[in-house]
Short mmCIF file of C-alpha atoms in Angstrom, two decimals:
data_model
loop_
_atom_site.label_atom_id
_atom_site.label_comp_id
_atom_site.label_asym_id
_atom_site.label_seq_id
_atom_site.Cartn_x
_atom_site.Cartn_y
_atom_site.Cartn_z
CA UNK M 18 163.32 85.98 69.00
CA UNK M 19 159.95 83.71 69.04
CA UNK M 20 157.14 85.34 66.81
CA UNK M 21 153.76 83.66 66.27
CA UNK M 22 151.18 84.98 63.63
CA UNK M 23 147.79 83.88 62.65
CA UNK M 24 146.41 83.35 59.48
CA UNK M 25 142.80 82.15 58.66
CA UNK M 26 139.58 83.29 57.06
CA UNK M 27 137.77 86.56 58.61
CA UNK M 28 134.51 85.32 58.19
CA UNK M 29 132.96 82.18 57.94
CA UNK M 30 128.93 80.79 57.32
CA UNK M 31 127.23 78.94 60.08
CA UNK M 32 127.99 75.56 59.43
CA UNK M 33 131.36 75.44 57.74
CA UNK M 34 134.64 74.46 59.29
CA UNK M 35 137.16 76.74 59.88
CA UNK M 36 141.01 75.93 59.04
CA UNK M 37 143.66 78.31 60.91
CA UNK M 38 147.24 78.58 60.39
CA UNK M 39 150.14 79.68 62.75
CA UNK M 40 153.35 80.01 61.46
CA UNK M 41 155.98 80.44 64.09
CA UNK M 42 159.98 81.09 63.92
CA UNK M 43 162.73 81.34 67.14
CA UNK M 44 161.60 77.77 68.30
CA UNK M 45 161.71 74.71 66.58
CA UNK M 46 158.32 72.28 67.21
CA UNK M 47 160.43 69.43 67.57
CA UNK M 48 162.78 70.32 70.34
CA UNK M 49 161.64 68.31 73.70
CA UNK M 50 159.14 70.33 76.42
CA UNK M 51 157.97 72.50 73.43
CA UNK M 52 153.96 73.58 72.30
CA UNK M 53 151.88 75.42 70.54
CA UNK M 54 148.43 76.28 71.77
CA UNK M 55 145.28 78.00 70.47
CA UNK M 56 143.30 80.38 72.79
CA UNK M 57 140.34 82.34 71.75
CA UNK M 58 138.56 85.25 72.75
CA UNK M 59 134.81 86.59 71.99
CA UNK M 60 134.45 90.44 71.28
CA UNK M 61 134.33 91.58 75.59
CA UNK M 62 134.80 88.14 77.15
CA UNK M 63 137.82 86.18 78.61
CA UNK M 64 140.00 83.95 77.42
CA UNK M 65 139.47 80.25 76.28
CA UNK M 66 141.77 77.74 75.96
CA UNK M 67 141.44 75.45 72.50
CA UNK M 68 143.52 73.15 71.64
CA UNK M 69 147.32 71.98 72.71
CA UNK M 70 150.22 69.76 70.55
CA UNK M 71 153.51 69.05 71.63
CA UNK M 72 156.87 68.57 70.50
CA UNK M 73 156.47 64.31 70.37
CA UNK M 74 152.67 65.09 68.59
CA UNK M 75 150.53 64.63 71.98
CA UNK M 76 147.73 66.59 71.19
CA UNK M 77 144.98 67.93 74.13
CA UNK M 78 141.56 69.71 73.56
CA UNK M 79 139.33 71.26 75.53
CA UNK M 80 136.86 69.10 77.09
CA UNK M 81 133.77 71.02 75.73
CA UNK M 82 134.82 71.21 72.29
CA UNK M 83 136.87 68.62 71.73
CA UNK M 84 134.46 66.99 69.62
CA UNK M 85 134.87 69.72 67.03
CA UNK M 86 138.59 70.62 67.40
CA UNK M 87 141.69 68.87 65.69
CA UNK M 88 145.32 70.09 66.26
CA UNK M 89 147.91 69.41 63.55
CA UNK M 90 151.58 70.46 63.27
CA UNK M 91 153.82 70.70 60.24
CA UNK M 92 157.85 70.60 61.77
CA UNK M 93 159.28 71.84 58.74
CA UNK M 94 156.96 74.45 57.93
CA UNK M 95 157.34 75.55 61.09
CA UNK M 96 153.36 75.69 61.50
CA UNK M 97 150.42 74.36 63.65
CA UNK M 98 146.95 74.20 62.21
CA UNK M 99 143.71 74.54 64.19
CA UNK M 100 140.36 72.84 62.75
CA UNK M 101 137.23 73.49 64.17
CA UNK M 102 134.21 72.29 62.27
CA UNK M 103 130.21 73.03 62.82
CA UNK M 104 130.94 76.56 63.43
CA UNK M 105 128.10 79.16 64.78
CA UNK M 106 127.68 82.63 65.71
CA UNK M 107 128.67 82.14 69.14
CA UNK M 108 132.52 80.80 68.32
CA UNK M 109 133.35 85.04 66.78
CA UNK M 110 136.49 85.64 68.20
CA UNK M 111 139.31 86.84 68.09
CA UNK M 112 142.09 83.26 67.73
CA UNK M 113 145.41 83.45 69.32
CA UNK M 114 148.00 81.22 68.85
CA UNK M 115 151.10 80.63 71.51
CA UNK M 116 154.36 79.30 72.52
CA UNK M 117 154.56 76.74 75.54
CA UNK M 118 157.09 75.52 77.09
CA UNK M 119 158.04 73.13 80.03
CA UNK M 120 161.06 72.05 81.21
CA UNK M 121 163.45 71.96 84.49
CA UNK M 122 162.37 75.84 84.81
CA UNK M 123 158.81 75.12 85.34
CA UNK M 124 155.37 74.81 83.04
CA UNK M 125 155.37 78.21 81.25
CA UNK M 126 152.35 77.81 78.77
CA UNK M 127 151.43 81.25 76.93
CA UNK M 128 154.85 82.69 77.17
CA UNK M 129 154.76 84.23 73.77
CA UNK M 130 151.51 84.93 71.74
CA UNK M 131 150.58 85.96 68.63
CA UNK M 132 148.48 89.35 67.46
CA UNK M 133 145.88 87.20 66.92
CA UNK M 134 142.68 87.00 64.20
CA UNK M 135 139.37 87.93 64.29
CA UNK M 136 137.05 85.56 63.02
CA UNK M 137 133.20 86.22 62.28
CA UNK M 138 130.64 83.65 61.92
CA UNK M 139 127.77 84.88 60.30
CA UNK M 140 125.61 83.74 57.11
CA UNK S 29 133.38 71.19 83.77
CA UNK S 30 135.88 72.89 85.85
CA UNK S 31 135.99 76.25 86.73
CA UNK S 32 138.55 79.53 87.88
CA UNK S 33 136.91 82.04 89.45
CA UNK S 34 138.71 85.44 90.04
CA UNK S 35 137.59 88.88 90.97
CA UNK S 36 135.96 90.39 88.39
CA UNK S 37 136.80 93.81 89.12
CA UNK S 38 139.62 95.19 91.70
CA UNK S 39 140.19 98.90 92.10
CA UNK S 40 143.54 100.73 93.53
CA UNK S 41 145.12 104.28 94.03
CA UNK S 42 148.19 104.64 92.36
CA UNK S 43 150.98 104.01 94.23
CA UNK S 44 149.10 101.37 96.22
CA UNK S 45 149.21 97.44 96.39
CA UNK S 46 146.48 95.18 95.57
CA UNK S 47 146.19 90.94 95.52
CA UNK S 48 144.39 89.34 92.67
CA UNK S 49 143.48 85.75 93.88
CA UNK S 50 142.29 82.43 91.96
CA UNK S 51 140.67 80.07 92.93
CA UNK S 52 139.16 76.52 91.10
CA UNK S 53 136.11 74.35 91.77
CA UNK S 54 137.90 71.54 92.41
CA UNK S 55 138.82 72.66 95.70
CA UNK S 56 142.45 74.35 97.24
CA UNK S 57 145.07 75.44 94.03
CA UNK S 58 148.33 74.54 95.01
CA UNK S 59 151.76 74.18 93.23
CA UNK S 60 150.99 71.66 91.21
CA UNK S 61 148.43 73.60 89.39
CA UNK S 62 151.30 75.98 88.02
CA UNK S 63 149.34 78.76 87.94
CA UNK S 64 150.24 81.24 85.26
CA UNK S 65 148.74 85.01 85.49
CA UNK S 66 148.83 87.38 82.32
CA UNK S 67 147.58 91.45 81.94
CA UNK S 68 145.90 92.05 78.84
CA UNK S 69 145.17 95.80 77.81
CA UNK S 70 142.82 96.86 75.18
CA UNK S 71 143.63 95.76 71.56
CA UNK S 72 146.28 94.08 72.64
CA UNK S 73 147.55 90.21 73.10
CA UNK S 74 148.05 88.94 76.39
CA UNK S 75 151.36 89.06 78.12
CA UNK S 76 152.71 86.42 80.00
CA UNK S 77 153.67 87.75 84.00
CA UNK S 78 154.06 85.17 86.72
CA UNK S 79 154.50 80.63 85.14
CA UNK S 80 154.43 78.22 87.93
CA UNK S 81 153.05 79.99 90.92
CA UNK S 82 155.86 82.49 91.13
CA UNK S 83 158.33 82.99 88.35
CA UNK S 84 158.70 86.07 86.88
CA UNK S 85 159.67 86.32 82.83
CA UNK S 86 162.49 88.31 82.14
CA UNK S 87 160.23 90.87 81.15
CA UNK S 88 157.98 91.16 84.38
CA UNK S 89 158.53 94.43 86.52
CA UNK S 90 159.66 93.99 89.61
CA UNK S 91 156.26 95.13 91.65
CA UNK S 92 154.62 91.90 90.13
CA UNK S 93 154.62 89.02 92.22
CA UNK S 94 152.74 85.69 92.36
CA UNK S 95 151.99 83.57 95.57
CA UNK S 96 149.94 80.82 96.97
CA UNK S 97 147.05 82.49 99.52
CA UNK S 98 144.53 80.75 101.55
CA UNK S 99 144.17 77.66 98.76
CA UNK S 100 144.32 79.92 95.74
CA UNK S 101 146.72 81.90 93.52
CA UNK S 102 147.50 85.33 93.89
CA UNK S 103 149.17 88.02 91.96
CA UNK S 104 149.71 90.84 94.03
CA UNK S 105 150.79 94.46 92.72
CA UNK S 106 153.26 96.77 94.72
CA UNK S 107 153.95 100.26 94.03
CA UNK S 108 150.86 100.04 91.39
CA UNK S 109 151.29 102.07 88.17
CA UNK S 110 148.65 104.16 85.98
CA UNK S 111 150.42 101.48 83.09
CA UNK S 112 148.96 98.76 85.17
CA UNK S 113 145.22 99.38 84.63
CA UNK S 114 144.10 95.95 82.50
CA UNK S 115 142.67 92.93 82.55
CA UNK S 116 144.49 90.15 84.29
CA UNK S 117 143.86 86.47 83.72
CA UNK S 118 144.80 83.44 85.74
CA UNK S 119 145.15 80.19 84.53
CA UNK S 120 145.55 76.53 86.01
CA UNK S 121 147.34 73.40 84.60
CA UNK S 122 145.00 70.47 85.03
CA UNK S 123 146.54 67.98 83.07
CA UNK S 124 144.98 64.71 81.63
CA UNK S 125 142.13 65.57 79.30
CA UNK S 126 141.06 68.75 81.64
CA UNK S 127 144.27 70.03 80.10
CA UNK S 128 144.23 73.91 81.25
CA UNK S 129 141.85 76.33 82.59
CA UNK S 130 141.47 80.37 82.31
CA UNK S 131 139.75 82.43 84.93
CA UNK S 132 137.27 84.84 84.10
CA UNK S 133 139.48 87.64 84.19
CA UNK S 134 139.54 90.59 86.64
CA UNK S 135 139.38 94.14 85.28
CA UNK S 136 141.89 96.30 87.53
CA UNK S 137 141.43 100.06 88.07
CA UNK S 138 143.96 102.27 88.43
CA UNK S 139 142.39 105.41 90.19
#
């Protein structure tokens, strides 16, 4: 059974960088065609993709904050980390983590998620 | 910056079928895009439905189904459900540095 569950501060100051934690169990970060990826979501909006690492450390960001994202796993904790630094007002959300996967079966990012954490940005 | 553009609002009787499509700026989606297409209801995650244009998880119902139509994705609803009311998301596999892409969501009605 893959879980996923988010764990980071609920409110940060303009400015700061904000560390996240997701610690996973039912899949191990080093088997072959496996990820973890962030996604965030602002209070009414859609989704946004973050960050992506894979099981042999490749690592992809999203174009338009890439400069202000870094993606980190720890195999043996069984955990990925999510930096994102400069924060503002306008990156509240709520931060999923999830489970991808690709393989002979197909690309199936997002399979599994996690509840996901509300994070407010606000002085 | 690339973009997915879906409906973003649908409405259908219960009972009835409706197609969500998706489509991206860069021009026709095709196979190679794997689309992906998850519901999300109020308060809750997302939930995976349809990985690589088609595929169901073992935990899709049945009336869900995903397609390529007229050079986008589609999800398309049969025999739709008051449970089905949500928002549904699309997203595309770009690869390189574009990585992957979300759609704006569309906001289905059940009424």
């Amino acid at each position: 059974q893959i879980t996923l569950k988010e764990s980071g501060p609920t409110l940060v100051k303009p400015t700061q960088t904000l560390t996240l934690t997701c610690t996973f169990s039912g899949f191990s970060l080093s088997t072959s065609g496996v990820g973890v990826g962030w996604i965030r979501q602002p209070p009414g909006k859609a989704l946004e993709w973050l960050a992506l690492i894979y099981w042999d450390d490749d690592k992809r960001y999203s174009p338009s904050l890439k400069s202000r994202l870094t993606i980190t796993k720890d195999t043996s904790k069984n955990q990925v980390v999510l930096t994102m630094t400069n924060m503002d007002p306008v990156d509240t959300a709520t931060y999923y983590c999830a489970h991808l996967e690709e393989g002979k079966d197909g690309y199936k990012p997002f399979d599994y998620w996690g509840q996901g954490t509300l994070v407010t940005v606000s002085s | 910056q690339t973009v997915v553009t879906q409906e973003p609002s649908l409405t259908v009787s219960p009972g009835g079928t409706v197609t969500l499509t998706c489509a991206s700026s860069t021009g026709a989606v095709t196979s190679g895009y794997y689309p992906n297409w998850f519901q999300q209801k109020p308060g809750q995650a997302p939930r995976a439905l349809i990985y690589s244009t088609s595929n169901k998880h073992s935990w899709t119902p049945a009336r869900f189904s995903g397609s390529l139509l007229g050079g986008k994705a589609a999800l398309t609803l049969s025999g739709v459900q008051p449970e089905d009311e949500a928002e549904y998301y699309c997203l595309l596999y770009y690869g390189g540095a574009e990585g992957v892409v979300f759609g704006g969501g569309t906001k289905l009605t059940v009424l």
